[in-house]
Amino acid sequence: MDTPREAFDWNPNRASTGMWSHPDVLPFDSPPGICASAGGTPLTFAARLSDDIGCSLWLKDETQNPTGTYKDRGSATSVTYAAQHDIDALGTVSVGNMAMSTAANAASAGVGCLVLVPSTIPPERLELIAQYEPTLLEVHGDYGQLYYDALALNETEDVLFVNGDSPLRLEGYKTLAYEVCEQFHPETPDALVLPASSGGHASGVWKGLCELRDAGAIESVPRMYLVQASAANPIATAYEAGSDVVEPVEQGETVAYSISNGNPPSGNRALAAVRRTGGGVTSVSDAEILDAKRALATRGGLCVEPASAVTVAGIRTWVQSGEIGSDESVVAVLTGTGFKEMGRPDAAEAVGRQIDQRELRSGVRAAVESMRSD
Ligand SMILES: *Cc1c(COP(=O)(O)O)cnc(C)c1O
């Protein structure tokens, strides 16, 4: 069939400009390379998870950013700034998503990127970062302290370290608040739930919400909720103690390795965001995290990192305790994709039965029958 091209309503201008769709609130000119494609991620209603959990659950799918995490919003602003201010090298301290995101965005803009990694970095994570060929420097010492030691170099060296809660990053992170509120318009969600580690993301999102409120664009600010892993929960500990000051905690091992900061640089600010908006902070066990990751896949169709699944685990406990009402609309921010790691270690066991191809018909019939009875 011959369909005339004119029959389609082509509108090249309609394509989302993502996080740059409100240029007046960002102090940058147009972004170079993949920096332009950060943000603009879907917000979808999760009907089956809503039924399961008992509230109106919306998923903000940040896994669709260029390197699979919300960090691209902050890398996009940082790299754009560097490209426009003749900064030769951006630096970051990271063993994972932050490094990958900074390196990828810098590569596409022709800005140098220096990544400081600890000697304990797992090889599979290093492989992900190395694809973009940043300059990698393995540092032996105290990784927690490296965050601050690197920032101190900004004053003397020709490199600009943009670590987790750098102001340049926060400008990018705040665009998530603009986007969610625009996607929800004319309503405002009752609650916004994020995982928290350094507290940089939460700080940026809070900044965006405050700007929107001050501009009169939203009537009420959603309550901000943060979820941590039990093995690294300094913000939750301070919240539960009724304190406004986050003290460092001993950090243990957790499946949610992207949120394992025991001494968060923006912990106090993230906690203030929660208190000012009337939200809460909690922490969840690895078993609850893996259960939520599975529910997101099997009832939501989304493959996320354990660090993102904590949101759904936290929402479940808040709905059970009545902190979040069954009639409330809740946005879970799914910060990172699960495609960077293995899916189900038990996949071999998940294969039900083996059959010979000659028995295909009866095999398929039996499988369909067992699906019905599930
Ligand atoms: C970095 C990261 C977080 C935590 O963000 P902070 O700004 O450190 O609080 C959460 N989820 C994923 C997937 C991340 O990569």
mmCIF file of C-alpha atoms and ligand atoms in Angstrom:
data_model
loop_
_atom_site.group_PDB
_atom_site.id
_atom_site.type_symbol
_atom_site.label_atom_id
_atom_site.label_comp_id
_atom_site.label_asym_id
_atom_site.label_seq_id
_atom_site.Cartn_x
_atom_site.Cartn_y
_atom_site.Cartn_z
ATOM 1 C CA MET A 1 0.000 0.000 0.000
ATOM 2 C CA ASP A 2 1.233 3.446 -0.852
ATOM 3 C CA THR A 3 0.709 5.816 2.075
ATOM 4 C CA PRO A 4 1.425 9.423 1.227
ATOM 5 C CA ARG A 5 3.997 10.961 3.502
ATOM 6 C CA GLU A 6 1.578 13.825 4.112
ATOM 7 C CA ALA A 7 -0.844 11.435 5.790
ATOM 8 C CA PHE A 8 1.408 11.471 8.833
ATOM 9 C CA ASP A 9 1.394 14.409 11.164
ATOM 10 C CA TRP A 10 5.174 14.910 11.167
ATOM 11 C CA ASN A 11 6.202 17.477 13.713
ATOM 12 C CA PRO A 12 9.949 17.509 14.211
ATOM 13 C CA ASN A 13 9.592 20.139 16.914
ATOM 14 C CA ARG A 14 7.430 17.964 19.062
ATOM 15 C CA ALA A 15 10.263 15.667 20.127
ATOM 16 C CA SER A 16 10.894 16.155 23.840
ATOM 17 C CA THR A 17 13.821 18.357 24.689
ATOM 18 C CA GLY A 18 13.958 16.505 27.986
ATOM 19 C CA MET A 19 15.498 18.267 30.928
ATOM 20 C CA TRP A 20 16.251 21.301 28.743
ATOM 21 C CA SER A 21 12.603 22.024 28.042
ATOM 22 C CA HIS A 22 12.608 24.867 30.602
ATOM 23 C CA PRO A 23 15.790 26.672 29.514
ATOM 24 C CA ASP A 24 14.891 29.776 31.496
ATOM 25 C CA VAL A 25 15.475 27.952 34.779
ATOM 26 C CA LEU A 26 18.928 26.661 33.818
ATOM 27 C CA PRO A 27 22.022 28.850 33.629
ATOM 28 C CA PHE A 28 23.354 27.312 30.415
ATOM 29 C CA ASP A 29 23.190 27.676 26.668
ATOM 30 C CA SER A 30 22.266 24.697 24.551
ATOM 31 C CA PRO A 31 23.980 21.479 25.610
ATOM 32 C CA PRO A 32 26.552 19.573 23.516
ATOM 33 C CA GLY A 33 26.315 15.892 22.486
ATOM 34 C CA ILE A 34 24.293 13.446 24.544
ATOM 35 C CA CYS A 35 23.906 16.102 27.258
ATOM 36 C CA ALA A 36 20.913 17.165 25.169
ATOM 37 C CA SER A 37 19.181 13.833 25.587
ATOM 38 C CA ALA A 38 19.066 13.582 29.384
ATOM 39 C CA GLY A 39 15.681 13.687 31.087
ATOM 40 C CA GLY A 40 12.299 13.696 29.416
ATOM 41 C CA THR A 41 11.717 10.274 30.960
ATOM 42 C CA PRO A 42 8.277 8.634 31.217
ATOM 43 C CA LEU A 43 6.010 8.819 34.232
ATOM 44 C CA THR A 44 3.619 5.894 34.130
ATOM 45 C CA PHE A 45 0.860 4.618 36.354
ATOM 46 C CA ALA A 46 1.708 1.165 37.702
ATOM 47 C CA ALA A 47 -1.713 -0.462 37.968
ATOM 48 C CA ARG A 48 -0.647 -3.916 39.102
ATOM 49 C CA LEU A 49 1.861 -2.646 41.663
ATOM 50 C CA SER A 50 -0.719 -0.158 42.928
ATOM 51 C CA ASP A 51 -3.128 -3.038 43.576
ATOM 52 C CA ASP A 52 -0.411 -5.004 45.250
ATOM 53 C CA ILE A 53 0.852 -2.186 47.487
ATOM 54 C CA GLY A 54 -2.420 -0.398 48.155
ATOM 55 C CA CYS A 55 -1.883 3.169 46.943
ATOM 56 C CA SER A 56 -1.851 4.967 43.612
ATOM 57 C CA LEU A 57 1.704 4.288 42.440
ATOM 58 C CA TRP A 58 3.433 6.142 39.592
ATOM 59 C CA LEU A 59 6.888 5.252 38.313
ATOM 60 C CA LYS A 60 9.314 7.907 37.084
ATOM 61 C CA ASP A 61 11.575 5.874 34.845
ATOM 62 C CA GLU A 62 15.011 7.442 35.082
ATOM 63 C CA THR A 63 16.543 4.250 33.702
ATOM 64 C CA GLN A 64 15.823 5.704 30.250
ATOM 65 C CA ASN A 65 18.576 8.295 30.489
ATOM 66 C CA PRO A 66 21.599 7.869 28.143
ATOM 67 C CA THR A 67 23.655 5.838 30.635
ATOM 68 C CA GLY A 68 20.676 4.395 32.472
ATOM 69 C CA THR A 69 20.579 6.621 35.554
ATOM 70 C CA TYR A 70 19.301 9.996 36.759
ATOM 71 C CA LYS A 71 22.987 10.962 37.143
ATOM 72 C CA ASP A 72 22.954 11.968 33.465
ATOM 73 C CA ARG A 73 20.912 15.056 34.379
ATOM 74 C CA GLY A 74 23.735 16.278 36.613
ATOM 75 C CA SER A 75 26.470 15.164 34.229
ATOM 76 C CA ALA A 76 24.676 17.022 31.425
ATOM 77 C CA THR A 77 24.763 20.329 33.320
ATOM 78 C CA SER A 78 28.344 19.779 34.514
ATOM 79 C CA VAL A 79 29.673 18.859 31.091
ATOM 80 C CA THR A 80 27.749 21.703 29.426
ATOM 81 C CA TYR A 81 29.276 24.130 31.904
ATOM 82 C CA ALA A 82 32.761 22.738 31.241
ATOM 83 C CA ALA A 83 32.306 22.932 27.462
ATOM 84 C CA GLN A 84 31.169 26.548 27.686
ATOM 85 C CA HIS A 85 33.869 27.700 30.102
ATOM 86 C CA ASP A 86 36.916 26.165 28.428
ATOM 87 C CA ILE A 87 37.437 23.700 31.230
ATOM 88 C CA ASP A 88 39.666 20.934 29.920
ATOM 89 C CA ALA A 89 38.953 18.268 32.488
ATOM 90 C CA LEU A 90 36.051 17.282 34.661
ATOM 91 C CA GLY A 91 36.768 14.948 37.538
ATOM 92 C CA THR A 92 34.712 12.592 39.632
ATOM 93 C CA VAL A 93 35.134 10.041 42.398
ATOM 94 C CA SER A 94 33.000 6.993 41.791
ATOM 95 C CA VAL A 95 32.886 3.248 41.397
ATOM 96 C CA GLY A 96 29.814 3.105 39.260
ATOM 97 C CA ASN A 97 26.992 5.120 37.782
ATOM 98 C CA MET A 98 28.479 8.538 38.471
ATOM 99 C CA ALA A 99 31.727 7.650 36.709
ATOM 100 C CA MET A 100 29.975 6.086 33.738
ATOM 101 C CA SER A 101 27.640 9.025 33.342
ATOM 102 C CA THR A 102 30.309 11.712 33.646
ATOM 103 C CA ALA A 103 32.641 9.868 31.271
ATOM 104 C CA ALA A 104 29.963 9.295 28.624
ATOM 105 C CA ASN A 105 28.649 12.855 28.627
ATOM 106 C CA ALA A 106 32.189 14.280 28.613
ATOM 107 C CA ALA A 107 33.182 12.005 25.718
ATOM 108 C CA SER A 108 30.325 13.220 23.557
ATOM 109 C CA ALA A 109 31.212 16.857 24.234
ATOM 110 C CA GLY A 110 34.970 16.445 23.781
ATOM 111 C CA VAL A 111 35.650 17.404 27.409
ATOM 112 C CA GLY A 112 38.330 15.472 29.306
ATOM 113 C CA CYS A 113 37.220 13.265 32.162
ATOM 114 C CA LEU A 114 39.277 12.049 35.101
ATOM 115 C CA VAL A 115 37.803 9.287 37.247
ATOM 116 C CA LEU A 116 39.322 8.433 40.615
ATOM 117 C CA VAL A 117 38.558 4.838 41.577
ATOM 118 C CA PRO A 118 39.508 2.862 44.682
ATOM 119 C CA SER A 119 41.660 -0.239 44.324
ATOM 120 C CA THR A 120 38.695 -2.309 45.496
ATOM 121 C CA ILE A 121 36.542 -1.519 42.445
ATOM 122 C CA PRO A 122 34.922 -4.714 41.109
ATOM 123 C CA PRO A 123 36.228 -5.527 37.593
ATOM 124 C CA GLU A 124 32.742 -5.697 36.052
ATOM 125 C CA ARG A 125 32.038 -2.118 37.147
ATOM 126 C CA LEU A 126 35.398 -0.921 35.851
ATOM 127 C CA GLU A 127 34.570 -2.467 32.471
ATOM 128 C CA LEU A 128 31.396 -0.390 32.236
ATOM 129 C CA ILE A 129 33.252 2.849 32.973
ATOM 130 C CA ALA A 130 36.276 2.049 30.775
ATOM 131 C CA GLN A 131 34.140 1.800 27.621
ATOM 132 C CA TYR A 132 34.106 5.616 27.401
ATOM 133 C CA GLU A 133 37.888 5.777 27.902
ATOM 134 C CA PRO A 134 38.102 8.422 30.618
ATOM 135 C CA THR A 135 41.470 8.837 32.333
ATOM 136 C CA LEU A 136 41.307 6.330 35.183
ATOM 137 C CA LEU A 137 43.372 6.812 38.310
ATOM 138 C CA GLU A 138 43.354 4.080 40.928
ATOM 139 C CA VAL A 139 43.781 5.593 44.377
ATOM 140 C CA HIS A 140 44.881 3.507 47.366
ATOM 141 C CA GLY A 141 43.667 4.962 50.631
ATOM 142 C CA ASP A 142 40.472 6.060 52.349
ATOM 143 C CA TYR A 143 37.730 6.177 49.689
ATOM 144 C CA GLY A 144 35.315 8.145 51.898
ATOM 145 C CA GLN A 145 37.886 10.881 52.430
ATOM 146 C CA LEU A 146 38.782 10.904 48.717
ATOM 147 C CA TYR A 147 35.464 12.663 47.980
ATOM 148 C CA TYR A 148 36.595 15.709 49.987
ATOM 149 C CA ASP A 149 40.286 15.558 49.085
ATOM 150 C CA ALA A 150 39.379 15.630 45.386
ATOM 151 C CA LEU A 151 37.081 18.649 45.793
ATOM 152 C CA ALA A 152 39.894 20.525 47.518
ATOM 153 C CA LEU A 153 41.961 20.163 44.317
ATOM 154 C CA ASN A 154 39.477 22.371 42.441
ATOM 155 C CA GLU A 155 41.161 25.409 43.959
ATOM 156 C CA THR A 156 44.634 24.670 42.676
ATOM 157 C CA GLU A 157 44.479 22.217 39.791
ATOM 158 C CA ASP A 158 43.197 22.480 36.212
ATOM 159 C CA VAL A 159 40.397 20.056 36.831
ATOM 160 C CA LEU A 160 36.855 20.603 38.044
ATOM 161 C CA PHE A 161 35.639 17.815 40.308
ATOM 162 C CA VAL A 162 31.860 17.499 40.142
ATOM 163 C CA ASN A 163 31.134 14.961 42.839
ATOM 164 C CA GLY A 164 27.733 13.746 44.031
ATOM 165 C CA ASP A 165 26.336 16.958 45.476
ATOM 166 C CA SER A 166 28.178 19.613 43.451
ATOM 167 C CA PRO A 167 25.988 22.689 42.767
ATOM 168 C CA LEU A 168 26.350 22.129 39.019
ATOM 169 C CA ARG A 169 24.866 18.654 39.395
ATOM 170 C CA LEU A 170 22.023 19.860 41.593
ATOM 171 C CA GLU A 171 20.888 22.217 38.812
ATOM 172 C CA GLY A 172 20.457 19.164 36.623
ATOM 173 C CA TYR A 173 18.779 17.063 39.312
ATOM 174 C CA LYS A 174 16.196 19.754 40.018
ATOM 175 C CA THR A 175 14.764 19.302 36.512
ATOM 176 C CA LEU A 176 13.242 16.015 37.699
ATOM 177 C CA ALA A 177 10.929 18.031 39.946
ATOM 178 C CA TYR A 178 9.908 20.260 37.027
ATOM 179 C CA GLU A 179 9.212 17.232 34.868
ATOM 180 C CA VAL A 180 7.186 15.240 37.400
ATOM 181 C CA CYS A 181 5.045 18.274 38.267
ATOM 182 C CA GLU A 182 4.461 19.012 34.597
ATOM 183 C CA GLN A 183 3.548 15.382 33.897
ATOM 184 C CA PHE A 184 1.104 15.428 36.831
ATOM 185 C CA HIS A 185 -0.397 18.809 36.026
ATOM 186 C CA PRO A 186 -3.010 20.020 36.976
ATOM 187 C CA GLU A 187 -2.697 17.783 40.051
ATOM 188 C CA THR A 188 0.359 17.484 42.262
ATOM 189 C CA PRO A 189 1.446 14.086 43.608
ATOM 190 C CA ASP A 190 1.024 13.621 47.356
ATOM 191 C CA ALA A 191 4.406 11.982 47.822
ATOM 192 C CA LEU A 192 7.714 11.710 45.967
ATOM 193 C CA VAL A 193 9.966 8.804 46.983
ATOM 194 C CA LEU A 194 13.695 8.622 46.215
ATOM 195 C CA PRO A 195 16.569 6.367 47.237
ATOM 196 C CA ALA A 196 19.230 8.333 49.133
ATOM 197 C CA SER A 197 22.965 7.891 49.494
ATOM 198 C CA SER A 198 25.032 11.110 49.296
ATOM 199 C CA GLY A 199 21.806 13.120 49.442
ATOM 200 C CA GLY A 200 22.734 15.072 46.291
ATOM 201 C CA HIS A 201 19.787 13.873 44.243
ATOM 202 C CA ALA A 202 17.282 14.635 47.014
ATOM 203 C CA SER A 203 18.822 18.107 47.485
ATOM 204 C CA GLY A 204 18.456 18.920 43.809
ATOM 205 C CA VAL A 205 14.891 17.666 43.592
ATOM 206 C CA TRP A 206 13.973 19.696 46.683
ATOM 207 C CA LYS A 207 15.500 22.789 45.069
ATOM 208 C CA GLY A 208 13.292 22.251 42.024
ATOM 209 C CA LEU A 209 10.161 21.838 44.139
ATOM 210 C CA CYS A 210 10.946 25.020 46.082
ATOM 211 C CA GLU A 211 11.463 26.976 42.852
ATOM 212 C CA LEU A 212 8.125 25.739 41.518
ATOM 213 C CA ARG A 213 6.343 26.628 44.749
ATOM 214 C CA ASP A 214 7.963 30.094 44.878
ATOM 215 C CA ALA A 215 6.932 30.712 41.274
ATOM 216 C CA GLY A 216 3.352 29.747 42.112
ATOM 217 C CA ALA A 217 3.480 26.850 39.643
ATOM 218 C CA ILE A 218 2.397 24.295 42.248
ATOM 219 C CA GLU A 219 0.073 24.906 45.160
ATOM 220 C CA SER A 220 1.508 22.309 47.485
ATOM 221 C CA VAL A 221 4.924 20.674 47.634
ATOM 222 C CA PRO A 222 4.739 16.855 47.572
ATOM 223 C CA ARG A 223 5.971 15.187 50.757
ATOM 224 C CA MET A 224 9.510 13.933 50.113
ATOM 225 C CA TYR A 225 10.375 10.440 51.306
ATOM 226 C CA LEU A 226 13.840 8.885 51.254
ATOM 227 C CA VAL A 227 14.735 5.221 51.458
ATOM 228 C CA GLN A 228 18.114 3.762 52.392
ATOM 229 C CA ALA A 229 19.495 0.251 52.702
ATOM 230 C CA SER A 230 19.650 -0.996 56.314
ATOM 231 C CA ALA A 231 23.371 -1.661 55.867
ATOM 232 C CA ALA A 232 24.093 2.058 55.200
ATOM 233 C CA ASN A 233 21.390 4.185 56.764
ATOM 234 C CA PRO A 234 22.797 7.340 58.373
ATOM 235 C CA ILE A 235 19.958 9.618 57.174
ATOM 236 C CA ALA A 236 17.268 7.197 58.371
ATOM 237 C CA THR A 237 19.069 6.855 61.715
ATOM 238 C CA ALA A 238 19.118 10.630 62.249
ATOM 239 C CA TYR A 239 15.487 10.911 61.171
ATOM 240 C CA GLU A 240 14.367 8.220 63.605
ATOM 241 C CA ALA A 241 16.365 9.818 66.426
ATOM 242 C CA GLY A 242 14.559 13.126 65.818
ATOM 243 C CA SER A 243 17.870 14.812 64.980
ATOM 244 C CA ASP A 244 18.589 17.353 62.228
ATOM 245 C CA VAL A 245 22.221 16.332 61.982
ATOM 246 C CA VAL A 246 23.315 13.213 60.126
ATOM 247 C CA GLU A 247 26.175 11.375 61.849
ATOM 248 C CA PRO A 248 28.355 8.865 59.979
ATOM 249 C CA VAL A 249 27.528 5.182 60.426
ATOM 250 C CA GLU A 250 29.598 2.078 59.832
ATOM 251 C CA GLN A 251 28.638 0.965 56.332
ATOM 252 C CA GLY A 252 28.041 -2.700 55.704
ATOM 253 C CA GLU A 253 27.539 -4.764 52.569
ATOM 254 C CA THR A 254 24.270 -4.416 50.680
ATOM 255 C CA VAL A 255 22.889 -5.515 47.328
ATOM 256 C CA ALA A 256 22.038 -1.832 46.817
ATOM 257 C CA TYR A 257 25.723 -0.923 46.334
ATOM 258 C CA SER A 258 24.933 2.388 44.591
ATOM 259 C CA ILE A 259 23.456 3.752 47.820
ATOM 260 C CA SER A 260 25.977 2.580 50.387
ATOM 261 C CA ASN A 261 27.370 5.922 51.582
ATOM 262 C CA GLY A 262 27.760 5.818 55.372
ATOM 263 C CA ASN A 263 28.856 9.461 55.589
ATOM 264 C CA PRO A 264 26.694 11.446 53.149
ATOM 265 C CA PRO A 265 28.009 14.901 52.191
ATOM 266 C CA SER A 266 24.469 16.242 51.672
ATOM 267 C CA GLY A 267 22.832 14.221 54.429
ATOM 268 C CA ASN A 268 21.714 17.229 56.504
ATOM 269 C CA ARG A 269 20.193 18.955 53.501
ATOM 270 C CA ALA A 270 18.354 15.817 52.381
ATOM 271 C CA LEU A 271 17.005 15.396 55.909
ATOM 272 C CA ALA A 272 15.870 19.045 55.931
ATOM 273 C CA ALA A 273 13.986 18.442 52.660
ATOM 274 C CA VAL A 274 12.123 15.585 54.297
ATOM 275 C CA ARG A 275 11.288 17.533 57.444
ATOM 276 C CA ARG A 276 10.179 20.694 55.637
ATOM 277 C CA THR A 277 7.896 18.814 53.277
ATOM 278 C CA GLY A 278 6.417 16.550 55.959
ATOM 279 C CA GLY A 279 7.793 13.295 54.518
ATOM 280 C CA GLY A 280 9.915 10.586 56.104
ATOM 281 C CA VAL A 281 13.043 8.428 55.880
ATOM 282 C CA THR A 282 13.281 4.698 56.385
ATOM 283 C CA SER A 283 15.640 1.860 55.648
ATOM 284 C CA VAL A 284 14.920 -1.578 54.236
ATOM 285 C CA SER A 285 16.705 -4.925 54.365
ATOM 286 C CA ASP A 286 18.345 -6.655 51.419
ATOM 287 C CA ALA A 287 15.540 -9.235 51.424
ATOM 288 C CA GLU A 288 12.925 -6.463 51.121
ATOM 289 C CA ILE A 289 14.980 -4.778 48.379
ATOM 290 C CA LEU A 290 15.235 -7.962 46.303
ATOM 291 C CA ASP A 291 11.548 -8.632 46.805
ATOM 292 C CA ALA A 292 10.724 -5.132 45.540
ATOM 293 C CA LYS A 293 13.110 -5.497 42.586
ATOM 294 C CA ARG A 294 11.286 -8.670 41.655
ATOM 295 C CA ALA A 295 7.853 -7.029 42.033
ATOM 296 C CA LEU A 296 8.970 -4.179 39.772
ATOM 297 C CA ALA A 297 9.915 -6.716 37.106
ATOM 298 C CA THR A 298 7.022 -9.150 37.477
ATOM 299 C CA ARG A 299 4.242 -6.631 38.131
ATOM 300 C CA GLY A 300 5.734 -3.487 36.590
ATOM 301 C CA GLY A 301 7.759 -4.833 33.666
ATOM 302 C CA LEU A 302 10.806 -2.798 34.669
ATOM 303 C CA CYS A 303 14.336 -3.996 35.360
ATOM 304 C CA VAL A 304 15.946 -1.695 37.909
ATOM 305 C CA GLU A 305 18.994 -1.669 40.127
ATOM 306 C CA PRO A 306 18.473 -2.776 43.729
ATOM 307 C CA ALA A 307 19.342 0.835 44.667
ATOM 308 C CA SER A 308 16.149 1.939 42.891
ATOM 309 C CA ALA A 309 13.964 -0.900 44.152
ATOM 310 C CA VAL A 310 14.331 0.422 47.711
ATOM 311 C CA THR A 311 11.665 3.022 46.849
ATOM 312 C CA VAL A 312 8.983 0.392 46.341
ATOM 313 C CA ALA A 313 10.089 -1.499 49.473
ATOM 314 C CA GLY A 314 9.818 1.731 51.485
ATOM 315 C CA ILE A 315 6.411 2.648 50.044
ATOM 316 C CA ARG A 316 5.141 -0.789 51.009
ATOM 317 C CA THR A 317 6.059 -0.242 54.660
ATOM 318 C CA TRP A 318 4.638 3.307 54.723
ATOM 319 C CA VAL A 319 1.335 2.160 53.263
ATOM 320 C CA GLN A 320 1.180 -0.674 55.808
ATOM 321 C CA SER A 321 1.795 1.743 58.685
ATOM 322 C CA GLY A 322 -0.767 4.250 57.362
ATOM 323 C CA GLU A 323 1.892 6.958 56.812
ATOM 324 C CA ILE A 324 0.902 6.933 53.129
ATOM 325 C CA GLY A 325 -2.869 6.755 52.581
ATOM 326 C CA SER A 326 -4.512 4.275 50.215
ATOM 327 C CA ASP A 327 -6.106 7.175 48.304
ATOM 328 C CA GLU A 328 -2.801 9.008 47.825
ATOM 329 C CA SER A 329 -0.759 9.308 44.630
ATOM 330 C CA VAL A 330 2.874 8.399 45.091
ATOM 331 C CA VAL A 331 5.739 8.793 42.624
ATOM 332 C CA ALA A 332 8.653 6.360 42.990
ATOM 333 C CA VAL A 333 11.776 7.596 41.225
ATOM 334 C CA LEU A 334 13.491 4.611 39.619
ATOM 335 C CA THR A 335 17.001 6.013 39.574
ATOM 336 C CA GLY A 336 18.950 3.338 37.699
ATOM 337 C CA THR A 337 18.653 0.468 35.254
ATOM 338 C CA GLY A 338 19.190 -3.139 36.206
ATOM 339 C CA PHE A 339 20.591 -3.950 32.762
ATOM 340 C CA LYS A 340 24.139 -3.280 33.938
ATOM 341 C CA GLU A 341 24.129 -6.408 36.043
ATOM 342 C CA MET A 342 22.901 -9.965 35.930
ATOM 343 C CA GLY A 343 19.179 -10.461 36.229
ATOM 344 C CA ARG A 344 18.118 -13.516 38.196
ATOM 345 C CA PRO A 345 20.940 -15.683 39.536
ATOM 346 C CA ASP A 346 18.372 -18.473 39.888
ATOM 347 C CA ALA A 347 17.350 -18.286 36.211
ATOM 348 C CA ALA A 348 18.438 -21.869 35.475
ATOM 349 C CA GLU A 349 15.994 -23.115 38.099
ATOM 350 C CA ALA A 350 13.306 -20.868 36.649
ATOM 351 C CA VAL A 351 13.316 -22.948 33.466
ATOM 352 C CA GLY A 352 10.461 -25.314 34.230
ATOM 353 C CA ARG A 353 10.868 -28.393 32.114
ATOM 354 C CA GLN A 354 12.999 -29.565 29.224
ATOM 355 C CA ILE A 355 11.359 -31.181 26.255
ATOM 356 C CA ASP A 356 12.383 -32.637 22.939
ATOM 357 C CA GLN A 357 11.283 -30.551 19.978
ATOM 358 C CA ARG A 358 9.249 -33.494 18.696
ATOM 359 C CA GLU A 359 7.042 -33.112 21.768
ATOM 360 C CA LEU A 360 6.569 -29.388 21.175
ATOM 361 C CA ARG A 361 2.792 -29.431 20.979
ATOM 362 C CA SER A 362 2.236 -31.375 24.196
ATOM 363 C CA GLY A 363 5.004 -29.434 25.945
ATOM 364 C CA VAL A 364 3.484 -26.077 25.074
ATOM 365 C CA ARG A 365 0.051 -27.313 26.068
ATOM 366 C CA ALA A 366 1.304 -28.429 29.479
ATOM 367 C CA ALA A 367 3.115 -25.120 29.999
ATOM 368 C CA VAL A 368 0.010 -23.093 29.127
ATOM 369 C CA GLU A 369 -2.045 -25.202 31.509
ATOM 370 C CA SER A 370 0.364 -24.598 34.355
ATOM 371 C CA MET A 371 0.308 -20.836 33.608
ATOM 372 C CA ARG A 372 -3.471 -20.883 33.971
ATOM 373 C CA SER A 373 -3.329 -22.582 37.322
ATOM 374 C CA ASP A 374 -0.707 -20.093 38.689
HETATM 375 C C1 LIG B 1 23.819 7.590 42.861
HETATM 376 C C2 LIG B 1 22.598 6.770 42.930
HETATM 377 C C3 LIG B 1 21.631 6.955 43.939
HETATM 378 C C4 LIG B 1 21.830 7.867 45.125
HETATM 379 O O1 LIG B 1 21.850 9.244 44.858
HETATM 380 P P1 LIG B 1 22.517 10.274 45.865
HETATM 381 O O2 LIG B 1 22.495 11.565 45.175
HETATM 382 O O3 LIG B 1 23.919 9.784 46.154
HETATM 383 O O4 LIG B 1 21.700 10.268 47.120
HETATM 384 C C5 LIG B 1 20.462 6.219 43.851
HETATM 385 N N1 LIG B 1 20.252 5.322 42.858
HETATM 386 C C6 LIG B 1 21.152 5.115 41.882
HETATM 387 C C7 LIG B 1 20.861 4.105 40.829
HETATM 388 C C8 LIG B 1 22.353 5.824 41.888
HETATM 389 O O5 LIG B 1 23.254 5.605 40.920
#
